[in-house]
Coordinates of N, CA and C in Angstrom, one line a residue:
M72 N 0.9 -0.7 -0.1 CA 0.0 0.1 0.0 C 1.0 1.6 -0.3
S73 N 0.3 1.9 -0.9 CA 1.5 3.3 -0.8 C 1.1 4.2 -0.2
A74 N 2.2 5.2 -0.2 CA 2.1 6.3 1.2 C 1.3 7.0 1.4
E75 N 0.7 7.6 -0.1 CA -0.5 8.7 -0.3 C -2.0 7.5 0.7
K76 N -2.0 6.0 -0.3 CA -3.4 5.6 0.2 C -2.8 5.4 1.6
I77 N -2.1 5.4 2.5 CA -2.2 5.5 4.0 C -2.8 6.9 4.7
K78 N -1.8 7.6 4.1 CA -2.4 9.1 4.5 C -3.8 9.3 4.3
E79 N -4.7 8.9 3.3 CA -5.9 8.9 2.8 C -6.7 8.6 3.8
I80 N -6.4 7.1 4.4 CA -7.4 6.9 5.1 C -6.7 7.3 6.8
E81 N -5.9 7.2 6.7 CA -5.8 8.1 7.8 C -6.6 9.6 8.3
A82 N -6.7 10.7 6.7 CA -7.3 11.7 6.7 C -8.3 11.1 7.1
E83 N -9.3 10.4 6.5 CA -11.1 9.8 6.6 C -11.1 9.5 8.1
M84 N -10.4 8.4 8.8 CA -10.5 8.0 10.4 C -10.8 9.3 11.0
Q85 N -9.6 10.1 11.1 CA -9.3 11.3 11.7 C -11.0 12.5 11.3
A86 N -11.4 12.5 10.4 CA -12.7 13.4 10.2 C -13.5 12.8 10.6
K87 N -13.5 11.5 10.7 CA -14.5 10.8 11.4 C -14.6 10.8 12.8
I88 N -13.3 10.6 13.5 CA -13.7 11.2 14.8 C -13.7 12.4 15.1
E89 N -13.4 13.3 14.2 CA -14.2 14.9 14.5 C -15.4 14.8 14.6
R90 N -16.0 14.1 13.6 CA -17.3 14.1 13.4 C -18.1 13.5 14.4
E91 N -17.7 13.0 15.0 CA -18.2 12.0 16.2 C -18.4 12.7 17.4
N92 N -17.4 13.3 17.3 CA -16.4 14.1 18.3 C -17.8 15.6 18.8
E93 N -18.3 16.0 17.6 CA -18.9 17.3 17.1 C -20.3 16.8 17.7
L94 N -20.5 15.6 17.0 CA -21.7 15.7 17.4 C -22.1 14.8 18.9
R95 N -21.5 14.4 19.9 CA -21.1 14.1 21.4 C -21.0 15.4 21.5
A96 N -20.7 16.5 21.4 CA -20.3 18.3 21.8 C -22.2 18.6 21.7
A97 N -22.8 18.1 20.6 CA -23.5 18.8 20.5 C -24.7 18.0 21.0
A98 N -24.7 17.2 21.3 CA -26.0 16.1 22.2 C -25.9 16.5 23.6
S99 N -24.3 16.8 24.0 CA -24.2 17.3 25.5 C -24.7 19.0 25.3
Q100 N -24.3 19.4 24.5 CA -25.3 20.9 24.9 C -26.9 20.6 24.8
D101 N -27.2 20.3 24.2 CA -28.5 20.0 24.1 C -29.0 19.4 25.0
Y102 N -27.8 19.1 25.8 CA -29.3 18.8 27.8 C -28.3 19.3 28.5
S103 N -27.8 20.2 28.4 CA -27.2 21.0 29.7 C -28.1 22.5 29.0
I104 N -28.2 23.2 30.4 CA -28.3 24.2 30.4 C -27.4 25.7 29.6
E105 N -26.2 25.1 29.0 CA -25.6 26.6 28.2 C -25.8 27.1 27.8
F106 N -26.8 27.2 27.3 CA -27.5 28.0 26.5 C -28.3 29.5 27.1
L107 N -28.5 29.0 28.3 CA -29.0 29.9 29.1 C -27.6 31.0 29.7
D108 N -27.8 32.2 29.0 CA -26.7 33.3 29.7 C -27.6 34.0 30.2
A109 N -26.8 35.1 31.1 CA -27.8 35.9 31.4 C -28.8 37.3 30.7
D110 N -27.9 37.6 29.6 CA -29.0 38.1 28.5 C -30.3 37.1 28.0
K111 N -30.4 36.0 27.9 CA -31.7 34.9 27.8 C -32.2 35.3 28.9
A112 N -31.4 34.7 30.1 CA -32.5 35.4 31.1 C -33.4 36.7 31.8
M113 N -32.6 37.5 31.3 CA -33.4 38.7 31.1 C -34.5 38.5 30.3
E114 N -33.9 38.2 29.2 CA -35.3 38.6 28.3 C -36.0 37.6 28.4
H115 N -36.3 36.3 29.0 CA -37.4 35.8 29.2 C -37.8 36.1 31.0
I116 N -37.7 37.1 31.9 CA -37.7 37.6 33.0 C -39.0 37.4 33.6
L117 N -39.6 37.9 33.1 CA -41.2 37.9 33.1 C -41.8 36.4 33.4
P118 N -41.5 35.7 32.2 CA -42.7 34.3 32.8 C -42.0 33.7 34.0
L119 N -40.9 34.1 34.2 CA -40.2 33.2 35.6 C -41.0 33.8 36.7
L120 N -41.2 35.4 36.7 CA -41.9 36.1 37.9 C -43.4 35.5 37.8
L121 N -44.0 35.1 37.1 CA -45.2 34.9 36.3 C -45.1 33.3 37.4
G122 N -44.0 32.5 36.9 CA -44.1 31.2 37.7 C -44.0 31.3 38.9
F123 N -43.4 32.4 39.9 CA -43.5 32.2 41.1 C -44.6 32.7 41.5
I124 N -45.5 33.3 40.9 CA -46.7 34.1 41.2 C -48.0 32.9 41.3
I125 N -47.9 31.9 40.6 CA -48.8 30.9 40.2 C -48.3 29.7 41.9
A126 N -47.1 29.9 41.6 CA -46.5 28.6 42.8 C -46.8 29.3 44.3
A127 N -46.8 30.7 44.2 CA -47.2 31.6 45.2 C -48.6 31.5 45.6
G128 N -49.6 31.3 44.7 CA -51.2 31.6 44.5 C -51.2 29.9 45.1
A129 N -50.7 29.0 44.7 CA -50.7 27.2 44.7 C -50.4 27.1 46.4
S130 N -49.2 28.0 47.0 CA -49.3 27.7 48.1 C -50.1 28.5 48.8
Y131 N -51.0 29.1 48.7 CA -51.8 29.8 49.5 C -52.9 28.9 49.3
I132 N -53.3 28.7 48.6 CA -54.8 27.6 48.6 C -54.6 26.3 49.8
L133 N -52.9 25.9 49.5 CA -53.0 24.4 50.0 C -52.4 25.2 51.7
Y134 N -51.9 26.0 51.9 CA -52.1 26.2 53.4 C -53.0 27.0 53.7
Y135 N -54.0 28.0 53.1 CA -55.1 28.2 53.8 C -55.9 27.5 54.7
C136 N -56.7 26.6 53.2 CA -57.6 25.6 53.9 C -57.0 24.4 54.7
A137 N -55.3 24.2 54.5 CA -54.8 23.2 55.8 C -54.7 23.8 57.5
S138 N -54.6 25.3 57.3 CA -54.1 25.8 58.6 C -55.1 26.0 59.2
L139 N -56.6 26.2 58.7 CA -57.9 26.0 59.7 C -58.0 26.1 61.1
P140 N -58.2 25.7 62.5 CA -58.5 25.0 63.5 C -59.8 23.8 63.1
S141 N -60.7 23.8 62.6 CA -61.3 22.9 62.1 C -60.5 22.0 61.3
S142 N -60.0 22.4 60.3 CA -58.8 21.6 59.4 C -57.9 20.8 60.6
K143 N -57.0 21.3 60.9 CA -56.1 20.8 61.9 C -56.7 19.3 63.0
S144 N -58.1 19.9 63.4 CA -58.9 19.1 64.5 C -59.3 17.8 63.5
Y145 N -60.2 18.4 62.1 CA -60.5 17.1 61.1 C -59.4 16.3 61.3
Y146 N -58.6 16.4 60.6 CA -57.6 15.7 59.7 C -56.8 15.1 61.6
S147 N -56.7 15.2 62.9 CA -56.2 14.4 63.8 C -57.2 13.4 64.1
K148 N -57.9 13.4 63.9 CA -59.4 12.3 64.0 C -59.8 11.4 62.8
L149 N -58.5 11.9 61.9 CA -58.4 10.7 60.4 C -57.7 9.5 61.6
K150 N -58.4 8.5 60.4 CA -58.0 6.9 61.3 C -56.5 7.1 60.2
K151 N -55.1 6.7 60.3 CA -54.2 6.6 59.8 C -53.2 5.3 59.6
S152 N -52.7 5.1 58.7 CA -51.6 3.8 58.9 C -50.5 4.1 58.0
G153 N -49.7 3.6 58.3 CA -48.3 3.7 58.0 C -47.6 4.5 57.4
F154 N -47.6 5.2 56.2 CA -46.7 6.6 56.4 C -47.9 8.1 56.6
N155 N -47.3 8.7 57.9 CA -48.3 9.7 58.4 C -47.5 10.6 58.6
P156 N -47.1 11.8 58.1 CA -46.2 12.4 58.0 C -47.2 13.7 59.2
S157 N -46.9 14.6 59.9 CA -47.3 15.8 60.7 C -48.0 16.6 59.4
L158 N -48.9 17.2 59.6 CA -49.9 18.2 58.9 C -48.5 19.6 58.4
S159 N -47.9 19.6 59.4 CA -47.2 21.0 59.3 C -46.1 20.6 57.9
T160 N -45.3 19.3 58.6 CA -44.5 18.2 57.4 C -45.1 18.5 56.1
I161 N -46.2 18.1 55.7 CA -46.8 18.1 54.4 C -47.1 19.8 53.5
L162 N -47.4 20.0 54.8 CA -47.3 21.6 54.2 C -45.8 22.4 53.4
Q163 N -45.0 21.7 54.5 CA -43.8 23.1 54.2 C -43.4 21.8 53.2
V164 N -43.0 20.7 52.8 CA -42.4 20.1 52.1 C -43.3 20.4 50.4
S165 N -44.8 20.3 50.3 CA -45.3 20.9 49.3 C -45.0 22.3 48.7
I166 N -44.7 23.5 49.6 CA -44.8 24.2 49.1 C -43.4 24.0 48.3
L167 N -42.7 24.1 49.3 CA -41.0 24.1 49.1 C -41.3 23.5 47.4
G168 N -41.6 22.5 47.3 CA -42.1 21.9 46.0 C -42.4 22.6 45.1
Y169 N -43.3 23.4 45.0 CA -43.8 24.5 43.9 C -42.8 25.2 43.4
F170 N -42.6 26.2 44.5 CA -41.1 27.1 44.6 C -40.0 26.0 43.4
V171 N -39.4 25.3 44.2 CA -37.9 24.1 43.7 C -38.7 24.2 41.9
L172 N -39.7 23.4 41.5 CA -40.2 23.3 40.2 C -40.5 24.1 39.4
T173 N -40.3 25.8 40.3 CA -41.1 26.4 39.3 C -39.8 26.7 38.2
P174 N -38.7 27.4 38.7 CA -37.2 27.5 37.8 C -36.9 26.5 36.8
A175 N -37.4 25.7 37.7 CA -36.9 24.1 36.3 C -37.9 24.2 35.2
S176 N -39.0 24.0 35.6 CA -39.5 24.7 34.0 C -39.5 25.7 33.0
W177 N -38.7 26.8 33.7 CA -39.0 27.8 33.4 C -37.7 28.2 32.7
V178 N -36.9 26.6 32.7 CA -35.6 26.6 32.0 C -36.1 26.1 31.1
I179 N -36.8 25.4 30.6 CA -37.4 24.4 29.2 C -38.5 25.4 28.6
Y180 N -38.8 26.3 29.1 CA -39.2 27.5 28.7 C -38.6 28.2 28.3
V181 N -37.8 28.7 28.2 CA -36.1 28.9 27.6 C -35.9 28.7 26.5
K182 N -35.7 28.0 26.7 CA -34.8 26.8 26.0 C -35.4 27.2 24.4
H183 N -36.8 26.5 24.7 CA -37.6 26.8 23.3 C -38.6 28.0 23.2
D184 N -38.2 29.1 23.7 CA -39.0 30.0 23.6 C -40.6 30.5 23.5
G185 N -40.7 29.6 24.9 CA -42.1 29.6 24.5 C -42.7 28.5 25.2
F186 N -44.5 28.3 25.5 CA -44.6 27.1 25.8 C -44.0 25.6 25.0
T187 N -44.2 24.9 26.1 CA -43.9 23.5 25.1 C -44.9 22.4 26.1
W188 N -44.9 21.5 25.7 CA -45.8 20.4 26.1 C -45.6 19.7 28.1
P189 N -44.1 19.9 27.9 CA -43.6 19.4 29.6 C -44.4 20.5 30.4
V190 N -44.1 22.6 29.6 CA -44.4 23.4 30.5 C -45.9 23.5 31.1
L191 N -46.7 22.9 29.6 CA -47.9 23.1 30.2 C -48.5 21.9 30.8
A192 N -48.1 20.8 31.0 CA -47.7 20.1 32.0 C -47.8 20.5 33.7
W193 N -46.7 21.2 33.9 CA -46.5 21.6 35.0 C -47.4 22.9 35.1
V194 N -48.0 23.7 34.1 CA -49.6 24.3 34.7 C -50.3 23.9 35.4
I195 N -50.6 22.4 34.3 CA -51.8 21.8 35.2 C -51.4 21.5 36.5
H196 N -50.2 20.7 36.2 CA -49.9 20.5 38.1 C -49.7 21.2 39.0
M197 N -49.2 23.0 39.0 CA -49.8 23.4 39.7 C -50.8 23.6 40.3
V198 N -51.5 24.0 39.1 CA -53.2 23.9 39.4 C -54.2 23.2 40.1
V199 N -53.6 22.1 39.5 CA -54.8 20.4 40.5 C -53.2 20.3 42.0
A200 N -52.7 20.3 41.9 CA -51.7 20.0 43.1 C -52.6 20.7 44.7
P201 N -52.6 21.5 44.3 CA -53.0 22.4 45.9 C -54.5 22.0 45.7
L202 N -55.2 21.5 45.3 CA -56.8 20.9 45.2 C -56.8 20.2 46.2
W203 N -56.3 19.0 46.5 CA -56.4 18.0 47.6 C -56.6 18.4 48.7
S204 N -56.3 20.0 48.9 CA -56.5 20.3 50.8 C -57.6 21.0 50.6
P205 N -58.5 21.9 49.3 CA -59.9 22.1 50.1 C -60.7 20.7 49.6
S206 N -60.2 19.6 49.0 CA -60.7 18.8 49.0 C -61.2 18.0 49.9
L207 N -60.1 18.3 50.5 CA -59.4 17.1 52.2 C -60.6 18.1 53.4
F208 N -60.4 19.3 53.4 CA -60.2 20.2 55.0 C -61.4 20.9 54.8
M209 N -62.0 21.2 53.3 CA -63.4 22.4 53.4 C -64.6 21.2 52.8
L210 N -64.4 20.0 51.7 CA -65.2 19.5 51.2 C -65.8 18.1 52.4
R211 N -64.6 18.2 52.7 CA -64.5 16.7 53.3 C -64.9 15.5 52.3
E212 N -63.8 15.6 51.4 CA -64.4 14.6 50.4 C -62.7 13.6 50.2
L213 N -62.2 12.3 50.9 CA -61.4 12.1 50.9 C -61.0 11.0 49.0
S214 N -62.1 11.2 49.0 CA -62.0 10.4 47.7 C -61.3 11.6 46.9
L215 N -61.9 12.2 46.9 CA -61.4 13.4 45.3 C -60.1 13.9 45.7
A216 N -60.0 14.2 47.2 CA -58.6 14.2 47.7 C -57.7 13.4 47.3
F217 N -58.1 11.9 47.7 CA -57.1 11.1 46.4 C -56.8 11.5 45.0
L218 N -57.9 11.8 44.8 CA -57.8 12.0 42.8 C -57.4 12.6 42.4
M219 N -57.3 14.1 42.9 CA -56.3 15.6 42.6 C -54.9 15.1 42.9
T220 N -54.8 14.4 44.4 CA -53.1 14.0 44.2 C -52.5 13.3 43.2
M221 N -53.6 12.2 42.6 CA -53.0 11.1 41.2 C -52.9 12.5 40.2
I222 N -54.0 12.6 40.1 CA -53.6 13.7 38.8 C -52.5 14.6 38.5
S223 N -52.3 15.6 39.7 CA -50.4 15.9 39.9 C -49.7 15.3 39.8
T224 N -49.7 13.8 40.7 CA -48.8 13.1 40.3 C -48.6 13.0 38.8
A225 N -49.3 12.5 38.3 CA -49.3 12.0 37.1 C -48.9 13.1 36.2
S226 N -49.5 14.5 35.7 CA -48.8 14.8 34.9 C -47.5 15.7 35.9
L227 N -46.6 15.4 36.9 CA -45.6 15.7 37.3 C -45.2 15.3 37.0
M228 N -44.8 13.4 37.0 CA -44.6 12.2 36.3 C -44.1 12.4 34.6
Y229 N -45.2 12.6 33.7 CA -45.0 13.5 32.7 C -43.8 14.3 32.3
T230 N -44.0 15.0 33.3 CA -42.9 17.0 33.3 C -41.6 16.2 33.3
T231 N -41.4 15.7 34.5 CA -40.5 15.4 34.6 C -39.2 14.4 33.4
Y232 N -40.5 13.4 32.9 CA -39.8 13.3 31.7 C -39.4 13.5 30.7
S233 N -40.3 14.5 30.3 CA -39.6 15.2 29.3 C -38.7 16.7 29.4
F234 N -38.5 16.7 30.7 CA -37.6 16.7 31.3 C -36.1 16.6 31.3
A235 N -35.8 15.3 31.4 CA -35.3 14.7 31.1 C -34.8 14.1 29.5
E236 N -35.9 14.1 29.0 CA -35.4 14.4 27.1 C -34.4 15.4 26.8
D237 N -35.0 16.5 27.6 CA -34.8 18.0 27.3 C -33.3 18.4 27.6
V238 N -33.6 19.2 29.3 CA -32.7 19.2 30.0 C -32.4 18.6 31.1
H239 N -30.9 17.8 31.6 CA -31.1 17.1 32.5 C -31.3 18.0 33.9
M240 N -30.4 18.4 33.9 CA -30.5 19.4 35.0 C -32.0 19.8 35.6
A241 N -33.2 19.7 34.7 CA -34.5 20.1 35.1 C -35.3 18.8 35.9
A242 N -34.5 17.5 35.0 CA -35.3 16.4 35.5 C -34.5 16.1 36.9
Y243 N -33.7 16.6 37.2 CA -32.7 16.2 38.5 C -33.7 16.6 39.2
I244 N -33.5 18.1 38.8 CA -34.3 19.1 39.8 C -36.0 18.1 40.7
A245 N -36.7 17.8 39.6 CA -37.8 17.4 39.5 C -37.9 16.2 40.2
M246 N -36.8 15.2 40.4 CA -37.3 13.3 40.8 C -37.4 14.1 42.2
P247 N -37.1 14.5 43.1 CA -37.4 13.9 44.0 C -38.8 14.8 44.5
I248 N -39.5 16.1 44.2 CA -40.9 16.3 43.9 C -41.5 15.3 43.8
V249 N -41.6 14.7 42.8 CA -41.7 13.6 41.7 C -42.1 12.3 43.4
G250 N -40.9 12.1 43.8 CA -40.9 11.6 45.0 C -41.5 11.5 46.0
W251 N -42.4 12.8 46.5 CA -42.9 13.4 47.3 C -44.2 13.4 47.3
N252 N -44.2 13.3 45.8 CA -46.0 13.8 45.5 C -46.5 12.5 45.4
V253 N -45.8 11.0 44.8 CA -45.8 9.6 45.0 C -46.4 9.5 46.9
A254 N -45.3 10.0 47.7 CA -45.8 9.9 49.2 C -47.1 10.6 49.5
L255 N -47.6 11.5 48.8 CA -48.9 12.2 49.4 C -49.5 11.6 48.4
T256 N -49.4 11.0 47.5 CA -50.9 10.2 46.8 C -51.1 9.1 47.8
V257 N -49.6 8.3 48.4 CA -50.1 7.0 49.2 C -51.0 7.5 50.7
L258 N -50.5 8.7 51.0 CA -50.9 9.3 52.2 C -52.8 8.9 51.7
C259 N -53.0 10.1 50.9 CA -54.8 10.3 50.4 C -55.2 9.2 50.2
G260 N -54.8 8.3 49.5 CA -55.5 7.1 49.4 C -55.4 5.8 50.8
Q261 N -54.5 6.2 51.9 CA -54.6 6.2 52.8 C -55.3 6.4 54.0
L262 N -55.6 7.4 53.5 CA -56.8 8.3 54.4 C -57.9 7.9 53.6
W263 N -58.5 7.3 52.5 CA -59.7 7.1 51.9 C -59.6 6.0 52.4
Y264 N -59.1 5.1 52.3 CA -59.3 3.7 52.3 C -60.1 3.1 53.7
N265 N -58.9 4.1 55.1 CA -59.1 3.9 56.3 C -60.4 4.5 57.3
N266 N -61.2 5.5 56.3 CA -62.1 6.5 56.5 C -63.1 6.4 56.1
E267 N -62.9 5.7 54.6 CA -64.3 5.9 54.0 C -64.7 4.7 53.5
M268 N -63.6 3.7 52.5 CA -63.8 2.5 52.3 C -63.5 1.6 53.0
K269 N -63.0 1.9 54.3 CA -63.8 0.5 55.2 C -65.1 0.6 55.5
E270 N -65.5 1.9 55.7 CA -66.8 1.5 56.3 C -68.1 0.8 55.2
M271 N -67.8 1.7 53.4 CA -68.2 1.6 52.7 C -68.8 -0.2 52.4
L272 N -67.1 -1.0 52.8 CA -66.9 -1.9 52.5 C -67.8 -3.0 54.0
G273 N -68.0 -2.0 55.7 CA -68.2 -2.9 56.0 C -70.0 -2.5 56.0
M274 N -70.8 -1.8 55.7 CA -71.5 -1.4 55.7 C -72.6 -2.2 54.5
Q275 N -71.5 -2.5 53.6 CA -72.6 -3.7 52.4 C -72.1 -5.1 52.8
T276 N -70.9 -5.2 53.7 CA -71.2 -7.0 54.3 C -71.8 -6.8 55.4
G277 N -72.6 -5.9 56.4 CA -73.9 -5.9 57.2 C -75.0 -6.0 56.0
S278 N -74.9 -5.6 55.3 CA -76.3 -5.5 54.7 C -76.8 -6.9 54.1
R279 N -75.7 -7.6 53.9 CA -75.6 -9.1 53.2 C -75.5 -10.1 54.5
K280 N -75.0 -9.7 55.3 CA -75.4 -10.8 56.4 C -77.0 -10.2 57.1
R281 N -77.3 -9.3 56.7 CA -78.6 -9.2 57.2 C -79.7 -9.5 56.3
R282 N -79.2 -9.7 55.0 CA -80.2 -10.1 54.4 C -80.1 -11.4 54.0
G283 N -78.9 -12.2 54.5 CA -79.0 -13.6 54.5 C -79.8 -14.2 55.7
G284 N -79.4 -14.0 56.6 CA -80.5 -14.3 58.1 C -81.8 -14.0 57.9
G285 N -82.2 -12.8 57.0 CA -83.8 -12.9 56.9 C -84.3 -13.7 56.2
R286 N -83.5 -14.6 54.8 CA -84.1 -15.6 54.2 C -83.9 -16.7 54.9
R287 N -82.9 -16.8 55.4 CA -83.4 -18.1 56.7 C -84.1 -18.5 57.6
K288 N -84.4 -17.1 58.3 CA -85.5 -17.0 58.7 C -87.1 -17.5 57.9
I289 N -87.0 -16.8 57.2 CA -88.4 -17.6 56.1 C -88.3 -18.4 56.1
G290 N -87.0 -19.2 55.5 CA -86.7 -20.6 55.0 C -87.6 -21.3 56.3

């Protein structure tokens, strides 16, 4: 093989290696927040402020309904099992999650210069997430509170999955909040089962026993 042929092969291999490195660098940049500089941040500062206003509104709804004296008394009387944090812990962790998740969603908004499905899922989560509090403490509907936590957790899971395909840092921020929402859903499910579902099942069992006893007497 001639020296010129060897040089051509080496040049092709070098070019191939350079292209692969460029592709890796581009992929890494897609998942990073290198696109977010000071100018880009200032250009989209209003959506960030709006996001924090939404988080503050969700926090107010959550805290107001749960902090009433009647709410605290009602919660203390509910039958609980397994996962059973204090009401103050639930409020503090949930509110912290609202404010931590906001800048993560904002980063996705900035990258795409507007709304995307992950950002819309975050909005749905922020609207639905605090509604378990009025459902539980104002309406006293445990099943509705359980449903609200399931919807908010599902929307947050979709949001986090979408973040992971876009900006890894945003997904890492959201993952602990997903874990907390799953735990909160389990808690509301336990409250619903222990205080409503068991009573319903007991009433049905008692009704069947009475009907069965009545038929035996007639026979």
